[in-house]
PDB file of C-alpha atoms and ligand atoms in Angstrom:
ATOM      1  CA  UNK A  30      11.554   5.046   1.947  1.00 37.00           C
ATOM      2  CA  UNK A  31      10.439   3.303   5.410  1.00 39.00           C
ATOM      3  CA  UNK A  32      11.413  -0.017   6.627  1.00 40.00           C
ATOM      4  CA  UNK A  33       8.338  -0.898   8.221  1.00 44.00           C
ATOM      5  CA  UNK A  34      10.025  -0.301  10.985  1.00 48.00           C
ATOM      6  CA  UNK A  35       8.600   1.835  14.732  1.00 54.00           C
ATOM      7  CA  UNK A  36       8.732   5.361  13.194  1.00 68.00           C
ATOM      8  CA  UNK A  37       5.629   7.307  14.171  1.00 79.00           C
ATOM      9  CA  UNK A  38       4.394  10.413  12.811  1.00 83.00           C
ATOM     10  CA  UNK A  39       1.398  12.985  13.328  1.00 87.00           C
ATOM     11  CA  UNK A  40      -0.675  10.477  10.637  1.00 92.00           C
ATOM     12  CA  UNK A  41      -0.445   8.418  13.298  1.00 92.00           C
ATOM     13  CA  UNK A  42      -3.446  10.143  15.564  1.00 93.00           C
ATOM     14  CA  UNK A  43      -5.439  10.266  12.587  1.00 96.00           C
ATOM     15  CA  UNK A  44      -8.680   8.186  12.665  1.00 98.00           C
ATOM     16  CA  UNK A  45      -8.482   5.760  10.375  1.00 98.00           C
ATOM     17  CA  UNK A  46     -12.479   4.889   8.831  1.00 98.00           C
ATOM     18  CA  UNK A  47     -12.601   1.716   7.168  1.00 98.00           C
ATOM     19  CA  UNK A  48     -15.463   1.574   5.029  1.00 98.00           C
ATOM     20  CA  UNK A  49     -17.726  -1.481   6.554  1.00 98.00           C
ATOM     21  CA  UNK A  50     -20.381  -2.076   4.631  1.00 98.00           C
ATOM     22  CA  UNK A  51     -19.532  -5.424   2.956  1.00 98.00           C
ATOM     23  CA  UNK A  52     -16.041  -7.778   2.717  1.00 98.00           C
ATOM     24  CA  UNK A  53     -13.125  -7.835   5.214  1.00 98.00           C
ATOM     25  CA  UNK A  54     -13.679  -4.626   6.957  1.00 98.00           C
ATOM     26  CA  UNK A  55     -12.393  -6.586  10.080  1.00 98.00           C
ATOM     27  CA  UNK A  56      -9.184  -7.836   9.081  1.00 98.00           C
ATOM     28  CA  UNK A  57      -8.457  -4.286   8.495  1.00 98.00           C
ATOM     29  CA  UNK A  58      -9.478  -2.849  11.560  1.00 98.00           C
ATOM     30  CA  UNK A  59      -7.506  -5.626  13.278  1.00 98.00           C
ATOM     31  CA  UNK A  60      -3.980  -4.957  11.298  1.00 97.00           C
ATOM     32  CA  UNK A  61      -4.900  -1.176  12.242  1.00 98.00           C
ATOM     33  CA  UNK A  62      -5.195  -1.792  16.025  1.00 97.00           C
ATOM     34  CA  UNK A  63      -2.243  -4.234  16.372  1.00 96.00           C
ATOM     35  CA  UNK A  64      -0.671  -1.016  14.332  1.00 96.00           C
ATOM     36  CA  UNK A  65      -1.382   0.999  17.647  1.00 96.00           C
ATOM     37  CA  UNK A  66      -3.363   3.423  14.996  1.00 97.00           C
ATOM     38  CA  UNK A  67      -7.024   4.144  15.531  1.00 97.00           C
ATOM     39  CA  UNK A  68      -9.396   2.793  13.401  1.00 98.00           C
ATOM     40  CA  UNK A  69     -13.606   2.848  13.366  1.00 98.00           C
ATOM     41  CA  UNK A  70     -15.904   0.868  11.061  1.00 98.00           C
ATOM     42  CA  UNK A  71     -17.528   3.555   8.409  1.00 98.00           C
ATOM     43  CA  UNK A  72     -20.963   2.594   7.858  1.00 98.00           C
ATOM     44  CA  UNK A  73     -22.791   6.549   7.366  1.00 98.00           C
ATOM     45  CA  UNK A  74     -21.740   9.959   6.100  1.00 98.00           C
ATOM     46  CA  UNK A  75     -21.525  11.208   9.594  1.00 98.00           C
ATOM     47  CA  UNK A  76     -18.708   8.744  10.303  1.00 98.00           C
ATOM     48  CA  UNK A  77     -17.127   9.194   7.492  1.00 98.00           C
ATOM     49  CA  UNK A  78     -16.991  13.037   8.178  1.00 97.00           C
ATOM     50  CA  UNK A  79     -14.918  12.368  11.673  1.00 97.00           C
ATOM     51  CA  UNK A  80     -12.598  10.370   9.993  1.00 98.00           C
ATOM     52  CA  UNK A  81      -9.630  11.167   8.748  1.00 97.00           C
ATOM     53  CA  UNK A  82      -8.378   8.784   6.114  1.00 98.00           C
ATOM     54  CA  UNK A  83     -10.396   6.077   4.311  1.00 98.00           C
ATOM     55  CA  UNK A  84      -9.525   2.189   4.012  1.00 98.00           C
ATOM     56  CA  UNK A  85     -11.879   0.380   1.224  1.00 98.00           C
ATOM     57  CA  UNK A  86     -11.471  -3.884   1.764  1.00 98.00           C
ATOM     58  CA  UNK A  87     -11.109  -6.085  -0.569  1.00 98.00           C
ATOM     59  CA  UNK A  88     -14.559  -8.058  -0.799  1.00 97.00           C
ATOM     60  CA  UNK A  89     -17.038  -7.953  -3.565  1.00 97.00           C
ATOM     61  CA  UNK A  90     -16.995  -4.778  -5.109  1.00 98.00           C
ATOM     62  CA  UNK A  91     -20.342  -4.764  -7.266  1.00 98.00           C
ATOM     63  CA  UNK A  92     -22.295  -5.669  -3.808  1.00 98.00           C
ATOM     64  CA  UNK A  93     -19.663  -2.790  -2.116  1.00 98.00           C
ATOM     65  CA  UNK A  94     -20.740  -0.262  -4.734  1.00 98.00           C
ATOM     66  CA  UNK A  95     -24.670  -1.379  -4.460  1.00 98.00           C
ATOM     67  CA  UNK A  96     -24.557  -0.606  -0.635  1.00 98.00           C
ATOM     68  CA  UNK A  97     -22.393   2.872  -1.585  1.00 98.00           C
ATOM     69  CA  UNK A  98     -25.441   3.644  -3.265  1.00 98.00           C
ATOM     70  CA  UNK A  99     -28.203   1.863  -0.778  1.00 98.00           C
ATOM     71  CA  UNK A 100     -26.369   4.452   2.462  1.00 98.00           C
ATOM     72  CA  UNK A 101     -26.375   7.351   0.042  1.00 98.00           C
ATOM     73  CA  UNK A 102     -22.426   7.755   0.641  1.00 98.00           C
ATOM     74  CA  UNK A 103     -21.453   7.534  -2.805  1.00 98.00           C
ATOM     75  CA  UNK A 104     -20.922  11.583  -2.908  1.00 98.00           C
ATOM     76  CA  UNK A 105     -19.391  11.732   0.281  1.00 98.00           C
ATOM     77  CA  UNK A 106     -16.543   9.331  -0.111  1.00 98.00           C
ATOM     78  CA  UNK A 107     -15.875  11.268  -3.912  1.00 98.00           C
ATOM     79  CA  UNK A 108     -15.949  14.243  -2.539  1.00 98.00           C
ATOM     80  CA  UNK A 109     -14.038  13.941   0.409  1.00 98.00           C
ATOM     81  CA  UNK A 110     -11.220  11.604  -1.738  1.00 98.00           C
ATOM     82  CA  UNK A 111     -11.349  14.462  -4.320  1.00 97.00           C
ATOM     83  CA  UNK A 112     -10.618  16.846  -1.355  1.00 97.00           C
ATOM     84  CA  UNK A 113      -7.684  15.414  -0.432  1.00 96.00           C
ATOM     85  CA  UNK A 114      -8.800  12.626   2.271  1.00 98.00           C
ATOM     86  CA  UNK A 115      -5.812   9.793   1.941  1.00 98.00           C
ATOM     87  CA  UNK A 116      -7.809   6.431   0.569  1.00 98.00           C
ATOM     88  CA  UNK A 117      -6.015   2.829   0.778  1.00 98.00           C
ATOM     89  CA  UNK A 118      -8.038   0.684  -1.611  1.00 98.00           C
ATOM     90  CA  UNK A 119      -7.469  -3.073  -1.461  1.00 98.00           C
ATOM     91  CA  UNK A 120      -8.807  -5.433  -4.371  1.00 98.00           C
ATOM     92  CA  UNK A 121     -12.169  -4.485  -4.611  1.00 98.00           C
ATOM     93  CA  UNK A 122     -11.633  -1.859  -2.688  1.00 98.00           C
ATOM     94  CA  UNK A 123      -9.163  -0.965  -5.911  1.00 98.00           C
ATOM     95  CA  UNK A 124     -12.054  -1.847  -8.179  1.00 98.00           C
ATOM     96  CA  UNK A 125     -14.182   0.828  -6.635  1.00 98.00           C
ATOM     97  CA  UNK A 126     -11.976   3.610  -6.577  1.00 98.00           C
ATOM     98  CA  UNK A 127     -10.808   3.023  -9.978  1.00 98.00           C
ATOM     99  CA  UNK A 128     -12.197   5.645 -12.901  1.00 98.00           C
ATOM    100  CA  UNK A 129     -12.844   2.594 -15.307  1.00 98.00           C
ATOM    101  CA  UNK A 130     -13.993  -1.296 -14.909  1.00 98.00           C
ATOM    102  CA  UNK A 131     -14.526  -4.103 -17.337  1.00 96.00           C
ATOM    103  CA  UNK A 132     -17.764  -4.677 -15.870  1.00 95.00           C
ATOM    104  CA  UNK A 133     -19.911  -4.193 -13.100  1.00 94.00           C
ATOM    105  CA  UNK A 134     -21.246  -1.243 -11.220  1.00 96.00           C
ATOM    106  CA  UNK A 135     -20.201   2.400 -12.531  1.00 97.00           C
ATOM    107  CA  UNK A 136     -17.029   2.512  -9.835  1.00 98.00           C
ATOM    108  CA  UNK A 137     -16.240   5.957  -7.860  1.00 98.00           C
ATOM    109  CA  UNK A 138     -13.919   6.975 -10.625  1.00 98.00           C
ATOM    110  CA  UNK A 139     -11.582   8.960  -7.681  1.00 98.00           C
ATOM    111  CA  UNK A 140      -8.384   7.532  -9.142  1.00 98.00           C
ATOM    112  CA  UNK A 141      -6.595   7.443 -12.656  1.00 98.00           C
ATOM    113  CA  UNK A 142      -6.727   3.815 -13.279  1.00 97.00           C
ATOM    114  CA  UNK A 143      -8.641   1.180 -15.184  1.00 98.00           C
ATOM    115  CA  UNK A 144      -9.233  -2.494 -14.039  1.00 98.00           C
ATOM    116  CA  UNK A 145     -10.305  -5.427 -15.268  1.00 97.00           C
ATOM    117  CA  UNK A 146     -12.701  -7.320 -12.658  1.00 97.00           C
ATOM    118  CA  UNK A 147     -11.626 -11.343 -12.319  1.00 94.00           C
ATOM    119  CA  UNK A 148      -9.021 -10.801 -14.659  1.00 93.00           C
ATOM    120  CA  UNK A 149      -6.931 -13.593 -14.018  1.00 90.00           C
ATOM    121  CA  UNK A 150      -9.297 -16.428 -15.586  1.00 78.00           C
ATOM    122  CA  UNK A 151     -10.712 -19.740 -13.734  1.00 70.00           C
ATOM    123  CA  UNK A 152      -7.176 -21.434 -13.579  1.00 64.00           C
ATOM    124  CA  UNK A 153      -5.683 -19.030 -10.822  1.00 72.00           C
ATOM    125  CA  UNK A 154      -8.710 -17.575  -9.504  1.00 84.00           C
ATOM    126  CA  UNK A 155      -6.598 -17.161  -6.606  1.00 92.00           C
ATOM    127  CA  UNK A 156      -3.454 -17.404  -5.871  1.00 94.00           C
ATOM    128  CA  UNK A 157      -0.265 -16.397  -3.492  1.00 95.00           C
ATOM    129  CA  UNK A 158       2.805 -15.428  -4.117  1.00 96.00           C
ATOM    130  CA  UNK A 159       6.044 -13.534  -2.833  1.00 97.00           C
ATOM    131  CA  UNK A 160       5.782 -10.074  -3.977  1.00 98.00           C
ATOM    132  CA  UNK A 161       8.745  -8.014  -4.117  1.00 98.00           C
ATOM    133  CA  UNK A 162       8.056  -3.839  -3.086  1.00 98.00           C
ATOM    134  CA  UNK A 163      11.775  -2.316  -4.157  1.00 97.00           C
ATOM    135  CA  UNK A 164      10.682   0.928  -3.270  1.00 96.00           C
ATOM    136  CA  UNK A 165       9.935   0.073   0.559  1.00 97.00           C
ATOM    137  CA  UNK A 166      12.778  -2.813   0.717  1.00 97.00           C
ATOM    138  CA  UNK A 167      10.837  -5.978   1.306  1.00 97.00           C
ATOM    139  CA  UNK A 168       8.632  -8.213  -0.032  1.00 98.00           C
ATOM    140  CA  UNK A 169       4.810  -9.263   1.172  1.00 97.00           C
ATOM    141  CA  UNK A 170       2.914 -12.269   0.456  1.00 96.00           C
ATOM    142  CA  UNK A 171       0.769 -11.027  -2.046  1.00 97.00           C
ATOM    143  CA  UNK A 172      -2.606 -13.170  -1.476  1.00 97.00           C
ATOM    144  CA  UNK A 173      -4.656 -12.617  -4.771  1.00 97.00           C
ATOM    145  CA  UNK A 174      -8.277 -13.552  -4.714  1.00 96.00           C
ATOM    146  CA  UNK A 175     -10.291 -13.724  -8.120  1.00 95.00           C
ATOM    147  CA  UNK A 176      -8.197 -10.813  -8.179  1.00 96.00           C
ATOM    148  CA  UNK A 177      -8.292  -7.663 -10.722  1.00 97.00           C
ATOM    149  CA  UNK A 178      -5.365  -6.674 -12.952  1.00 97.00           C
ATOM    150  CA  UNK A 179      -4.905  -3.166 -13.530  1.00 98.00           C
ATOM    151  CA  UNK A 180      -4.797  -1.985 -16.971  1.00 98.00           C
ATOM    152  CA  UNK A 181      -3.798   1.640 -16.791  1.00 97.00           C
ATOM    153  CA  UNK A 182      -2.147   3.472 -14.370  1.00 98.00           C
ATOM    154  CA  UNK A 183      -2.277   7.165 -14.610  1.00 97.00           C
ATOM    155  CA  UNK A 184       0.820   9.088 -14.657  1.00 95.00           C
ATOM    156  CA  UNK A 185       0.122  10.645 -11.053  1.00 95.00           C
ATOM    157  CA  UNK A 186       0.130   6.911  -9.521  1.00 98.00           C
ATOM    158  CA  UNK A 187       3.246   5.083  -9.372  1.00 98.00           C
ATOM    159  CA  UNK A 188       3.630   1.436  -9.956  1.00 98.00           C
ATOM    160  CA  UNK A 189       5.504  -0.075  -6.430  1.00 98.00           C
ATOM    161  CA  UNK A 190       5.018  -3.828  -7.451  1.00 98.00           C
ATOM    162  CA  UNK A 191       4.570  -5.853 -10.771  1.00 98.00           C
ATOM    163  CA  UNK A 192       3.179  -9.351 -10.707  1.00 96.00           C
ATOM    164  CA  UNK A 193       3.912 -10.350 -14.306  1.00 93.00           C
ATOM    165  CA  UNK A 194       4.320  -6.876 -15.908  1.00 92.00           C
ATOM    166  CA  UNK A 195       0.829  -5.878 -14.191  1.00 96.00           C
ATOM    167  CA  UNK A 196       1.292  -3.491 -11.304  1.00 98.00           C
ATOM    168  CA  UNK A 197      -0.374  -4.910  -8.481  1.00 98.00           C
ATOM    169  CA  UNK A 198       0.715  -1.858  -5.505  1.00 98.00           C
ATOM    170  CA  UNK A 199       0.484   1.515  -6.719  1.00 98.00           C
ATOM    171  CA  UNK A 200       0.641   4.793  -4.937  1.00 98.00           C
ATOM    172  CA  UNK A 201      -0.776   8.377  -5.117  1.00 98.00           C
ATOM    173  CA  UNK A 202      -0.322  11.760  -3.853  1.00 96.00           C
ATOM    174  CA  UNK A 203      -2.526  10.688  -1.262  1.00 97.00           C
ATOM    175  CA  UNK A 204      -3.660   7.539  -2.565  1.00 98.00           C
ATOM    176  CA  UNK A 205      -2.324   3.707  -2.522  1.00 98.00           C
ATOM    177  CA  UNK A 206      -4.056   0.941  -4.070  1.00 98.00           C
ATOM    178  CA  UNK A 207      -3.515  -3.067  -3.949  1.00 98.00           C
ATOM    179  CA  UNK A 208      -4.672  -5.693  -6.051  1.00 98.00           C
ATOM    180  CA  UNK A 209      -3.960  -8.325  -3.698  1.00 98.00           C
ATOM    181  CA  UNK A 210      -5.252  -8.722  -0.019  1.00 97.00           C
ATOM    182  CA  UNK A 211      -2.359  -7.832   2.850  1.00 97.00           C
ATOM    183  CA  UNK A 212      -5.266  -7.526   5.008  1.00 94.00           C
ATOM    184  CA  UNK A 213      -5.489 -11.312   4.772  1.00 93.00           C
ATOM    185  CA  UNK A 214      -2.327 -12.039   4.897  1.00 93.00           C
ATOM    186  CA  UNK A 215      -1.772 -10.893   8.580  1.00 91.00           C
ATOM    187  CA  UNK A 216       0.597  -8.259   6.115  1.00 95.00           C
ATOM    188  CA  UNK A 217       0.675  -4.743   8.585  1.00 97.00           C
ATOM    189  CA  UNK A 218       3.710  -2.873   6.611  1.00 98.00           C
ATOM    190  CA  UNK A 219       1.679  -1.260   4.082  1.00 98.00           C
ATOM    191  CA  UNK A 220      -0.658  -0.090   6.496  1.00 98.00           C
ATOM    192  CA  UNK A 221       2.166   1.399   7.914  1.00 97.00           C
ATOM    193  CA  UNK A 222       3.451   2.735   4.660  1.00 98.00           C
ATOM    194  CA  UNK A 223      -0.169   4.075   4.162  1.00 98.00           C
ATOM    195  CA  UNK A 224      -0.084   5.918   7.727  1.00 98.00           C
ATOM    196  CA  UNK A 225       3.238   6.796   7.721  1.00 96.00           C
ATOM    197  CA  UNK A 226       4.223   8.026   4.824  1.00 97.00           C
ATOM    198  CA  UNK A 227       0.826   8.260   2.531  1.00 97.00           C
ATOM    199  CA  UNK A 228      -1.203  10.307   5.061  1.00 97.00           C
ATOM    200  CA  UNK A 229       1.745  12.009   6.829  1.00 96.00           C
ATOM    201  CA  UNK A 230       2.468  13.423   2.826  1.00 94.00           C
ATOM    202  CA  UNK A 231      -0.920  14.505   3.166  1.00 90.00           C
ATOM    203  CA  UNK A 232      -0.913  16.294   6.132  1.00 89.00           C
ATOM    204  CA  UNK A 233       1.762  18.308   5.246  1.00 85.00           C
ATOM    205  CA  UNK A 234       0.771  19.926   1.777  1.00 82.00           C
ATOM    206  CA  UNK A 235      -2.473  20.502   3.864  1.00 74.00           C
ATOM    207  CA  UNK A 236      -0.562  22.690   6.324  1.00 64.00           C
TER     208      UNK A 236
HETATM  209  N1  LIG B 309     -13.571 -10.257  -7.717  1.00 86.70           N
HETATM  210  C1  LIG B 309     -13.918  -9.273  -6.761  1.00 86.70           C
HETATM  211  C2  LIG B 309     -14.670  -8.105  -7.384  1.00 86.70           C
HETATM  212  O1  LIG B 309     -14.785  -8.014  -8.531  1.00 86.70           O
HETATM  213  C3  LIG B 309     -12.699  -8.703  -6.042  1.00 86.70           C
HETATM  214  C4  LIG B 309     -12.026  -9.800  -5.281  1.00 86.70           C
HETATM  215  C5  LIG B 309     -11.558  -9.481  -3.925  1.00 86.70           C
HETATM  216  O2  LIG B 309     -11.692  -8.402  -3.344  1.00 86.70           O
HETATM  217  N2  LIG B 309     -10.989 -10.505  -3.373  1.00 86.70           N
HETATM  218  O3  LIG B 309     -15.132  -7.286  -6.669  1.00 86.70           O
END
């Protein structure tokens, strides 16, 4: 468990890519830097190959998976997610990771989970509200925007929040995914949680 709190380890001189192709790449790279972690924009293979973990923003994830496809990385990012490479997905960044959607583009399929696209309906398109993370002891504003709902959760991911018995933050070996946007929210802890705990986990089975 971390508290969000100063704790640094190696994962915290890894580079940080955050795929920039479409969506709020920026935000990211912004919660990163005020992090004190080192982040660069991923718009080619040969950036993604120097870095070391992989942030994919939330956005629009048919147009995200179109532009995969239009820079040829769509093998790169699998393979280098299948390899190991820690990935923080967040809302359609979730969508494209996933190994099934409701609709759309075929997704990456890196990750043992199914989502439905816009699955909370016209009436709360989007939404905020106070999410509570036991696991990590505190609770983020959870700003959901036509937001997905994950359907299935494989039994190597573990649920770490619910909004209304859906998971909405769920975690991998070397994985974490987020229906909702703390990008947006000026949120920075589970970037640290991703660092600090997801890629440091990393790291070490790799050594
Ligand atoms: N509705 C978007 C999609 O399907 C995801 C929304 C988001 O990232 N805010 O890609």
């Amino acid at each position: 468990m971390i508290d969000g709190g100063s704790e640094r380890s190696d994962a915290a001189d890894l580079l940080i890519g955050v795929l920039a192709l479409q969506g709020d790449f920026a935000e990211h790279l912004t919660i990163l830097e005020s992090c004190g972690y080192r982040g660069v924009a991923v718009r080619s293979n040969d950036a993604l190959e120097r870095a070391g973990a992989l942030i994919i923003p939330g956005g629009e994830s048919t147009t995200m998976l179109k532009l995969i496809e239009r820079f040829d990385m769509r093998e790169t990012i699998q393979k280098r997610i299948l390899g190991g490479m820690p990935v923080f997905g967040t809302c359609a960044g979730a969508i494209v990771l996933a190994e099934r959607v409701s609709d759309g583009e075929p997704p990456l399929g890196v990750l043992p989970l199914d989502i439905e696209r816009n699955a909370y309906g016209r009436q709360v398109d989007s939404f905020e509200s106070e999410i509570d993370v036991p696991e990590l002891g505190f609770a983020v504003r959870g700003v959901f925007i036509r937001a997905p709902v994950i359907k299935r959760l494989g039994a190597e991911m573990q649920p770490l929040a619910w909004w209304r018995d859906s998971p909405v933050l769920a975690r991998g070996a070397s994985s974490l995914v987020s229906t909702f946007h703390p990008e947006i929210a000026g949120e920075f802890r589970l970037h640290r949680y991703f660092v600090e705990d997801v890629c440091a986990a990393s790291l070490q089975t790799a050594t």
